[in-house]
Coordinates of C-alpha atoms and ligand atoms in Angstrom, one line a residue:
M146 CA -120.5 69.8 138.0
N147 CA -118.0 71.3 135.6
Y148 CA -117.4 71.0 131.9
V149 CA -114.2 70.4 129.9
S150 CA -113.4 70.5 126.2
T151 CA -113.3 67.3 124.1
R152 CA -110.0 68.6 122.6
G153 CA -108.0 68.9 125.8
S154 CA -107.7 72.5 126.9
R155 CA -108.0 71.5 130.6
E156 CA -109.8 74.5 132.0
A157 CA -113.0 73.4 133.6
V158 CA -115.9 75.8 133.4
T159 CA -119.4 75.9 135.0
S160 CA -122.5 75.0 133.1
A161 CA -123.4 78.7 132.9
M162 CA -120.1 79.4 131.2
A163 CA -120.3 76.3 128.9
I164 CA -123.7 77.5 127.8
Q165 CA -122.6 81.1 127.3
R166 CA -119.6 80.1 125.2
G167 CA -121.4 77.4 123.1
I168 CA -118.1 76.0 121.9
A169 CA -114.8 75.5 123.8
P170 CA -112.0 78.0 123.1
D171 CA -109.9 75.2 121.4
G172 CA -112.7 74.4 118.9
G173 CA -113.8 71.3 120.9
L174 CA -117.2 70.7 122.5
F175 CA -118.0 71.0 126.2
V176 CA -118.7 67.7 128.0
P177 CA -119.5 67.1 131.6
E178 CA -116.4 66.3 133.7
N179 CA -118.2 63.3 135.1
I180 CA -121.6 61.7 134.4
P181 CA -124.1 61.9 137.3
Q182 CA -125.4 58.5 138.2
V183 CA -128.9 57.6 139.0
D184 CA -130.4 54.4 140.5
A185 CA -133.6 52.4 140.3
G186 CA -135.1 54.5 143.1
F187 CA -134.5 57.7 141.1
I188 CA -136.1 56.3 138.0
A189 CA -139.1 55.0 140.0
S190 CA -139.5 58.5 141.6
L191 CA -140.0 60.0 138.1
V192 CA -143.1 57.9 137.4
P193 CA -145.8 60.1 139.2
L194 CA -144.2 63.4 138.1
D195 CA -145.3 65.6 135.2
Y196 CA -142.8 66.5 132.4
R197 CA -141.7 69.7 134.0
Q198 CA -140.9 68.0 137.3
R199 CA -139.1 65.2 135.6
A200 CA -137.1 67.8 133.7
Q201 CA -136.2 69.5 136.9
R202 CA -134.8 66.3 138.3
I203 CA -132.6 65.6 135.3
L204 CA -131.4 69.1 134.5
G205 CA -130.7 69.7 138.1
R206 CA -128.0 67.0 137.9
F207 CA -126.2 68.8 135.1
L208 CA -126.8 72.5 135.6
T209 CA -125.6 72.5 139.2
D210 CA -124.8 76.2 139.3
Y211 CA -128.4 77.1 138.8
S212 CA -130.7 77.2 141.8
E213 CA -133.8 74.9 142.0
K214 CA -136.0 78.0 141.8
E215 CA -134.2 79.2 138.6
L216 CA -134.6 75.9 136.9
Q217 CA -138.2 75.6 138.0
E218 CA -139.0 79.0 136.5
C219 CA -137.2 78.3 133.2
L220 CA -138.9 74.9 132.8
A221 CA -142.4 76.3 133.8
A222 CA -142.0 79.0 131.1
A223 CA -140.5 76.6 128.5
Y224 CA -142.9 73.7 128.8
S225 CA -146.1 75.8 129.3
A226 CA -149.6 75.2 128.0
D227 CA -149.4 78.2 125.6
K228 CA -146.3 76.7 124.0
F229 CA -147.1 73.0 123.8
D230 CA -150.4 71.7 122.5
C231 CA -150.7 68.7 124.9
P232 CA -150.2 68.5 128.7
E233 CA -147.8 65.6 128.5
I234 CA -145.4 67.8 126.5
A235 CA -143.6 64.6 125.2
P236 CA -146.4 62.0 125.0
L237 CA -145.7 58.3 124.5
N238 CA -148.1 57.0 121.9
T239 CA -148.7 53.3 121.1
V240 CA -148.9 52.1 117.5
G241 CA -149.1 48.3 117.1
D242 CA -146.5 46.8 119.4
L243 CA -144.4 49.9 119.2
N244 CA -144.1 53.0 121.3
I245 CA -143.8 56.3 119.6
L246 CA -142.3 59.2 121.6
E247 CA -143.8 62.4 120.0
L248 CA -141.4 65.3 120.4
W249 CA -143.3 67.7 118.1
H250 CA -146.0 69.2 120.2
G251 CA -144.1 72.5 120.7
P252 CA -144.5 75.8 118.9
T253 CA -142.7 74.9 115.7
S254 CA -143.9 71.3 115.4
A255 CA -140.4 69.6 115.5
F256 CA -138.3 68.2 118.3
K257 CA -135.9 71.1 118.4
D258 CA -138.5 72.9 120.6
M259 CA -137.8 70.5 123.4
A260 CA -134.4 72.1 123.9
L261 CA -134.8 75.5 122.3
Q262 CA -137.5 76.6 124.6
V263 CA -135.1 76.0 127.5
L264 CA -131.8 77.2 126.1
P265 CA -132.6 81.0 125.8
R266 CA -133.8 81.1 129.4
V267 CA -130.7 79.4 130.8
L268 CA -128.5 81.5 128.6
S269 CA -130.1 84.7 129.8
L270 CA -129.5 83.6 133.4
A271 CA -125.9 82.6 132.5
L272 CA -125.1 86.2 131.5
T273 CA -126.0 87.4 134.9
K274 CA -124.2 84.5 136.7
N275 CA -121.1 85.1 134.7
Q276 CA -121.3 88.9 135.2
E277 CA -121.0 89.2 131.5
K278 CA -121.0 92.8 130.2
S279 CA -121.2 92.0 126.5
D280 CA -124.5 91.2 124.7
I281 CA -124.7 87.9 122.9
V282 CA -125.0 87.2 119.2
I283 CA -126.5 83.7 118.4
L284 CA -125.4 82.4 115.1
V285 CA -127.4 79.5 113.9
A286 CA -126.8 77.2 110.9
T287 CA -130.0 75.3 110.3
S288 CA -131.1 72.3 108.1
G289 CA -134.6 73.6 108.6
D290 CA -136.0 72.9 112.1
T291 CA -133.4 74.4 114.4
G292 CA -133.7 77.8 112.8
K293 CA -137.4 78.3 113.5
A294 CA -137.2 76.8 116.9
A295 CA -134.3 79.0 117.8
L296 CA -136.0 82.1 116.5
E297 CA -139.1 81.3 118.5
G298 CA -137.1 80.6 121.6
F299 CA -134.9 83.7 121.3
K300 CA -137.2 86.3 119.9
D301 CA -137.2 89.5 122.0
V302 CA -135.0 87.9 124.7
P303 CA -133.1 90.9 126.2
R304 CA -129.3 91.2 125.5
I305 CA -129.4 88.6 122.7
R306 CA -129.4 89.0 118.9
I307 CA -130.0 86.0 116.7
I308 CA -129.0 85.5 113.1
V309 CA -130.2 82.3 111.4
F310 CA -128.6 81.0 108.2
Y311 CA -130.3 78.3 106.2
P312 CA -129.4 76.5 102.9
H313 CA -131.2 78.2 100.0
N314 CA -133.5 75.6 98.4
G315 CA -132.4 73.2 101.1
V316 CA -135.4 73.3 103.4
S317 CA -139.1 72.5 103.0
N318 CA -141.5 75.2 102.0
I319 CA -143.2 75.3 105.4
Q320 CA -139.8 75.4 107.1
R321 CA -138.8 78.4 104.9
L322 CA -142.1 80.2 105.5
Q323 CA -141.8 79.7 109.2
M324 CA -138.4 81.4 109.2
V325 CA -138.9 84.2 106.7
S326 CA -142.1 85.4 108.5
Q327 CA -140.4 85.4 111.9
E328 CA -141.3 88.4 114.1
G329 CA -139.1 89.9 116.8
G330 CA -136.9 92.9 117.1
N331 CA -133.7 91.0 117.6
V332 CA -133.9 88.4 114.8
D333 CA -132.5 88.1 111.2
V334 CA -132.8 85.2 108.7
V335 CA -130.5 84.8 105.7
A336 CA -130.5 82.1 103.0
V337 CA -127.0 80.8 101.9
R338 CA -126.3 79.5 98.4
G339 CA -125.1 76.0 99.3
N340 CA -126.2 73.0 101.3
F341 CA -126.4 72.6 105.1
D342 CA -122.8 71.6 105.5
D343 CA -121.7 74.7 103.7
T344 CA -123.9 76.7 106.0
Q345 CA -122.7 75.0 109.1
T346 CA -119.0 75.4 108.0
G347 CA -119.6 79.1 107.4
V348 CA -120.8 79.5 111.0
K349 CA -118.0 77.4 112.4
I350 CA -115.4 79.5 110.6
L351 CA -116.9 82.7 112.1
F352 CA -116.8 81.1 115.6
Q353 CA -113.1 80.4 115.1
D354 CA -112.1 83.7 113.6
E355 CA -110.3 85.5 116.3
K356 CA -110.0 88.8 114.4
F357 CA -113.7 88.8 113.9
Q358 CA -114.3 88.1 117.6
D359 CA -112.1 91.1 118.4
K360 CA -114.2 93.3 116.2
L361 CA -117.3 91.9 117.8
A362 CA -115.9 92.6 121.2
A363 CA -115.2 96.2 120.2
S364 CA -118.9 96.5 119.5
G365 CA -119.8 95.1 122.9
L366 CA -120.8 91.8 121.5
Q367 CA -119.8 88.1 121.6
F368 CA -120.9 84.9 119.9
S369 CA -122.7 82.0 121.3
S370 CA -124.4 79.0 119.7
A371 CA -127.8 77.6 119.6
N372 CA -126.8 74.5 117.6
S373 CA -126.7 71.2 119.3
I374 CA -123.0 71.7 119.9
N375 CA -124.2 73.9 122.8
W376 CA -124.5 71.9 126.0
G377 CA -127.6 74.0 126.8
R378 CA -129.2 72.2 123.8
L379 CA -128.1 68.8 124.6
A380 CA -129.0 68.6 128.3
P381 CA -132.7 69.2 127.9
Q382 CA -132.8 66.4 125.4
I383 CA -131.7 63.9 128.0
I384 CA -135.0 64.5 129.8
Y385 CA -137.3 62.8 127.4
Y386 CA -135.4 59.5 127.4
F387 CA -136.1 59.3 131.1
S388 CA -139.6 60.5 130.7
A389 CA -140.4 57.9 128.0
Y390 CA -139.0 55.2 130.3
A391 CA -141.1 56.5 133.2
D392 CA -144.2 56.4 131.0
L393 CA -143.5 52.8 129.9
L394 CA -143.3 51.9 133.6
A395 CA -146.5 53.8 134.4
N396 CA -148.3 52.0 131.6
N397 CA -147.0 48.6 132.8
R398 CA -145.3 48.1 129.4
I399 CA -142.1 47.2 131.1
V400 CA -141.0 46.3 134.7
A401 CA -138.5 48.3 136.7
G402 CA -134.9 47.8 135.4
Q403 CA -136.0 46.2 132.1
P404 CA -133.8 47.4 129.2
V405 CA -135.4 49.4 126.3
N406 CA -134.2 50.2 122.8
F407 CA -134.6 53.6 121.2
V408 CA -134.6 54.3 117.5
V409 CA -133.6 57.8 116.6
P410 CA -133.7 59.6 113.3
T411 CA -130.3 61.2 113.2
G412 CA -128.5 64.1 111.5
N413 CA -126.1 66.0 113.7
F414 CA -126.0 63.2 116.3
G415 CA -127.5 65.4 119.0
N416 CA -130.7 63.7 119.7
I417 CA -129.3 60.2 119.9
L418 CA -126.3 61.4 121.9
A419 CA -128.7 62.6 124.6
G420 CA -130.0 59.0 124.7
Y421 CA -126.4 57.9 125.2
Y422 CA -126.0 60.3 128.1
A423 CA -129.2 58.9 129.6
K424 CA -127.7 55.4 129.3
L425 CA -124.3 56.5 130.8
M426 CA -126.3 58.0 133.8
G427 CA -127.9 54.6 134.4
L428 CA -131.1 54.5 132.5
P429 CA -131.7 50.9 131.3
V430 CA -131.1 51.5 127.6
A431 CA -130.0 48.4 125.7
R432 CA -129.5 49.6 122.1
L433 CA -129.6 53.0 120.5
I434 CA -130.5 52.5 116.9
C435 CA -129.2 55.3 114.6
A436 CA -131.5 55.8 111.6
S437 CA -130.2 57.8 108.6
N438 CA -131.5 58.7 105.2
S439 CA -129.4 58.4 102.0
N440 CA -126.8 60.7 103.6
N441 CA -125.7 57.5 105.4
V442 CA -122.3 58.6 106.6
L443 CA -123.2 57.6 110.2
T444 CA -124.4 54.2 109.1
D445 CA -121.0 53.5 107.6
F446 CA -119.2 54.9 110.6
L447 CA -121.1 53.0 113.2
Q448 CA -120.8 49.8 111.1
N449 CA -117.2 50.0 110.0
G450 CA -115.5 52.6 112.1
V451 CA -114.6 54.8 109.1
Y452 CA -116.0 58.3 109.0
D453 CA -115.8 59.6 105.5
R454 CA -117.6 62.8 104.5
K455 CA -116.2 62.7 100.9
R456 CA -119.3 61.5 99.3
E457 CA -122.2 62.7 97.3
F458 CA -124.7 64.9 99.2
F459 CA -128.4 64.0 98.7
K460 CA -131.4 66.2 99.1
T461 CA -134.0 63.9 100.6
L462 CA -137.6 63.9 101.9
S463 CA -136.1 64.1 105.4
P464 CA -134.1 67.4 105.0
S465 CA -133.3 67.8 108.7
M466 CA -131.1 64.8 108.4
D467 CA -129.3 65.8 105.2
I468 CA -126.0 66.2 107.0
L469 CA -122.5 64.8 106.2
V470 CA -120.7 66.3 109.2
S471 CA -122.3 65.2 112.4
S472 CA -120.8 67.6 115.0
N473 CA -121.9 65.8 118.1
L474 CA -120.2 62.6 117.2
E475 CA -117.1 64.3 118.7
R476 CA -118.7 63.9 122.1
L477 CA -119.3 60.2 121.6
L478 CA -115.6 59.8 120.6
Y479 CA -114.6 61.5 123.8
H480 CA -116.6 59.2 126.0
I481 CA -115.7 56.0 124.0
T482 CA -112.0 56.8 124.4
N483 CA -112.4 57.6 128.2
G484 CA -111.6 61.2 127.5
N485 CA -108.5 60.8 125.3
T486 CA -108.6 64.4 124.1
V487 CA -105.3 64.0 122.1
Q488 CA -106.9 61.2 120.0
V489 CA -110.2 63.2 119.6
A490 CA -108.3 66.3 118.5
D491 CA -106.4 64.2 116.0
W492 CA -109.5 62.6 114.5
M493 CA -111.2 66.0 114.2
D494 CA -108.0 67.4 112.5
K495 CA -108.1 64.5 110.0
L496 CA -111.7 65.1 109.3
K497 CA -111.0 68.7 108.6
T498 CA -107.9 68.2 106.4
D499 CA -108.5 64.7 104.8
G500 CA -112.3 64.6 105.1
C501 CA -112.1 61.2 106.9
Y502 CA -110.8 59.3 109.9
S503 CA -111.1 55.9 111.3
V504 CA -111.3 54.5 114.9
A505 CA -109.5 51.3 116.1
P506 CA -111.2 47.9 116.3
Q507 CA -111.5 48.0 120.1
E508 CA -113.1 51.5 119.9
L509 CA -115.5 50.3 117.2
A510 CA -116.4 47.3 119.3
K511 CA -117.2 49.6 122.2
I512 CA -119.4 51.8 120.0
K513 CA -121.2 48.7 118.7
D514 CA -122.0 47.5 122.3
T515 CA -124.6 50.3 122.3
F516 CA -125.2 51.5 118.7
W517 CA -126.7 49.8 115.7
A518 CA -127.2 51.7 112.5
G519 CA -129.2 51.5 109.3
W520 CA -130.5 53.8 106.6
A521 CA -133.5 54.2 104.4
D522 CA -133.8 56.0 101.0
D523 CA -136.8 58.1 100.0
A524 CA -138.7 55.2 98.4
L525 CA -138.5 53.2 101.6
T526 CA -139.4 56.3 103.6
V527 CA -142.6 56.8 101.6
E528 CA -143.4 53.1 101.8
A529 CA -143.2 53.2 105.6
I530 CA -145.5 56.3 105.8
R531 CA -148.0 54.5 103.6
K532 CA -147.8 51.2 105.4
V533 CA -148.2 52.6 108.9
Y534 CA -151.0 54.8 107.9
T535 CA -152.9 52.0 106.1
E536 CA -152.3 49.5 108.9
Y537 CA -152.7 51.7 112.0
G538 CA -154.2 55.0 110.8
Y539 CA -151.1 56.7 112.3
V540 CA -149.5 59.5 110.3
M541 CA -145.7 59.7 110.4
D542 CA -143.5 62.5 109.1
P543 CA -140.6 61.4 106.8
H544 CA -138.0 61.6 109.5
T545 CA -140.0 59.4 111.8
A546 CA -140.6 57.1 108.9
V547 CA -136.9 56.6 108.3
A548 CA -136.7 55.5 112.0
W549 CA -139.6 53.1 111.5
Q550 CA -138.0 51.6 108.4
V551 CA -134.6 51.2 110.0
Y552 CA -136.2 49.5 113.0
E553 CA -137.9 47.0 110.7
Q554 CA -134.5 46.2 109.3
Y555 CA -133.0 45.9 112.8
R556 CA -135.8 43.6 114.0
S557 CA -135.6 41.3 111.1
Q558 CA -131.8 41.0 111.2
S559 CA -131.4 40.7 115.0
Q560 CA -134.7 39.1 116.1
D561 CA -134.3 41.3 119.2
Q562 CA -137.5 41.4 121.1
T563 CA -136.5 44.2 123.5
P564 CA -139.3 46.8 124.0
C565 CA -138.6 49.7 121.7
V566 CA -139.4 53.4 121.5
I567 CA -139.4 55.1 118.2
V568 CA -138.4 58.7 118.6
S569 CA -140.7 60.8 116.4
T570 CA -139.1 64.2 115.6
A571 CA -141.6 66.2 113.5
S572 CA -145.3 66.6 113.0
P573 CA -146.4 65.1 109.6
F574 CA -147.9 68.6 108.8
K575 CA -144.5 70.1 108.7
F576 CA -143.6 67.9 105.7
N577 CA -147.2 67.7 104.4
E578 CA -146.5 67.4 100.7
S579 CA -144.5 64.2 100.9
V580 CA -146.8 62.8 103.6
L581 CA -149.9 63.6 101.5
Q582 CA -148.4 61.9 98.5
A583 CA -147.3 58.9 100.5
I584 CA -150.7 58.2 101.8
G585 CA -152.5 58.7 98.5
G586 CA -153.9 62.1 98.8
S587 CA -154.0 64.0 95.6
K588 CA -151.6 66.9 95.3
P589 CA -153.5 70.3 95.5
A590 CA -153.0 72.6 92.5
V591 CA -150.2 75.1 92.8
E592 CA -152.7 78.0 92.4
D593 CA -154.5 76.8 95.6
G594 CA -151.5 78.2 97.5
E595 CA -149.0 77.0 100.1
F596 CA -151.5 75.9 102.6
A597 CA -153.8 73.7 100.5
S598 CA -151.6 70.6 101.3
L599 CA -152.0 71.3 105.0
E600 CA -155.7 71.4 104.7
A601 CA -155.8 68.4 102.4
L602 CA -153.8 66.4 104.9
A603 CA -156.0 67.4 107.8
K604 CA -159.1 66.5 105.8
L605 CA -157.8 63.1 104.7
T606 CA -156.5 62.0 108.1
G607 CA -158.8 63.8 110.5
W608 CA -155.8 65.1 112.3
Q609 CA -155.7 68.8 113.3
V610 CA -153.2 71.2 111.7
P611 CA -150.9 72.5 114.5
A612 CA -151.7 76.0 115.5
G613 CA -148.2 77.3 114.7
L614 CA -148.5 76.1 111.1
A615 CA -152.1 77.1 110.6
E616 CA -151.3 80.7 111.5
L617 CA -148.6 81.0 108.9
T618 CA -151.3 81.7 106.3
G619 CA -151.1 85.3 105.3
K620 CA -148.1 86.2 107.5
P621 CA -146.0 88.7 105.7
V622 CA -142.4 87.8 104.6
K623 CA -140.0 89.9 106.6
H624 CA -136.6 88.3 105.7
T625 CA -135.4 88.1 102.1
L626 CA -131.6 88.2 102.2
V627 CA -129.7 85.6 100.2
C628 CA -125.9 85.4 100.2
A629 CA -122.9 83.2 99.1
K630 CA -121.2 81.2 101.8
E631 CA -118.1 83.4 101.5
E632 CA -120.2 86.5 102.2
M633 CA -121.4 85.3 105.6
P634 CA -118.9 87.3 107.7
V635 CA -119.8 90.6 105.8
I636 CA -123.5 89.9 106.2
V637 CA -123.0 89.4 110.0
E638 CA -121.1 92.7 110.2
D639 CA -123.8 94.5 108.3
L640 CA -126.7 93.2 110.3
L641 CA -125.0 93.9 113.6
G642 CA -124.0 97.4 112.4
M643 CA -120.3 96.7 113.0
Q644 CA -119.0 98.4 109.9
G645 CA -116.2 100.9 110.5
K646 CA -115.6 99.7 114.1
Ligands
LIG801 C1 -132.9 68.0 113.7 C2 -133.8 66.9 113.3 C3 -133.4 65.6 113.3 C4 -131.9 65.2 113.6 O1 -131.6 65.4 114.9 P1 -130.0 65.5 115.3 O2 -130.0 65.9 116.7 O3 -129.4 66.5 114.4 O4 -129.5 64.1 115.0 C5 -134.3 64.6 112.9 N1 -135.6 65.0 112.6 C6 -136.0 66.2 112.7 C7 -137.4 66.5 112.3 C8 -135.2 67.3 113.0 O5 -135.6 68.5 113.1

């Protein structure tokens, strides 16, 4: 299985090379040359397997240049009992008549762990496979959750340096503390004065700066990416769509072949796109419901076919979805147009120069065959958290609550009775202050410190604070750098000791 760019440079590369490079040389994203197909027998065979074994079956179809043994070792280390706090890894919970796929049982309490525990291991192997002499610099732009998950995944991995940029004042308190207290000899964390899109753009500019790359090369280094533009991030996310379906079968909530809907709280379009790949492979997925917050650029696009990022940017209670440029949409466009790379490159060019582009009616119709989209503002988000807690005693984080809210809209508009899985992307403890307020807990006094809300939420709900968050108390701050977005290149040079080279 080889990978090609969404923008047309026709050179096909192995998965190890796609993962090492992160982004294609023409600025496009790597996509599989063809989509592996599965049948009912394959899906049924997943039912008795545990998560690691299921993961091996799915990843093995995409990372064909890795041996079975290599994948097995990566997955055993990634989804291990000392990283994940439950043996199911991605448990499927039942709340009322809905299924909730909990993707936040990993070390950083958000769904990014599902992929970022795997990526560093497959990237490390890729360097050997590709006989790469340079060491790797991972640059990450994070809206909050990716940064910590990448730091945890990459810390002290040989031959890899990681620098994480996050929007100053654009992440939750817990998210910030998780990052600035990060340990590891190969990690740096920098706050950027700007929002997530500024931060992501800053990283993209560096990736495309050939002069900078030459300087890096002279220092024996090269870039790669841990953002969801990297295929090594996307592929592990396909696993849990299959796993959820297998669990529905195992629990007799569906029969073999029965279609299922998934509702996905969406920002960069990475998570939901993995669901689309699962569908393209043959998993019986009817609808993928894209849930956005007030930054509803994807809702407009999936409804009207016009992508327009020229709009007000909102900071919301679901900061990991505060995104106006959803990078992974490019991969959807590639598949929707049957690989029309000229068209995709043109749209991406328009997005860059005009800030918007639109797809033709027949392309929109094709998108709408699978996707439905809606959005919920902060007030509706809070209402959903409260309602679900009051009715079912289940505590949702704000991202998951956006999905719940959008699903209610979908169900009342469509009357669709298809079984549905809500993809839950963060532990409520990660966004404890808004959750606590939503379910009527009183806000602890400021002087009680950063962790009073965590404890208050635990006390009120009877849920346990995840270990990774509990242990943040008293961890020293190690990273204090703040920079303007224009300064990002200089900061990278400084941190890597490239000056004067
Ligand atoms: C990253 C993230 C999302 C958005 O996922 P995308 O793949 O960017 O669409 C949603 N919720 C949480 C908690 C996240 O961390």
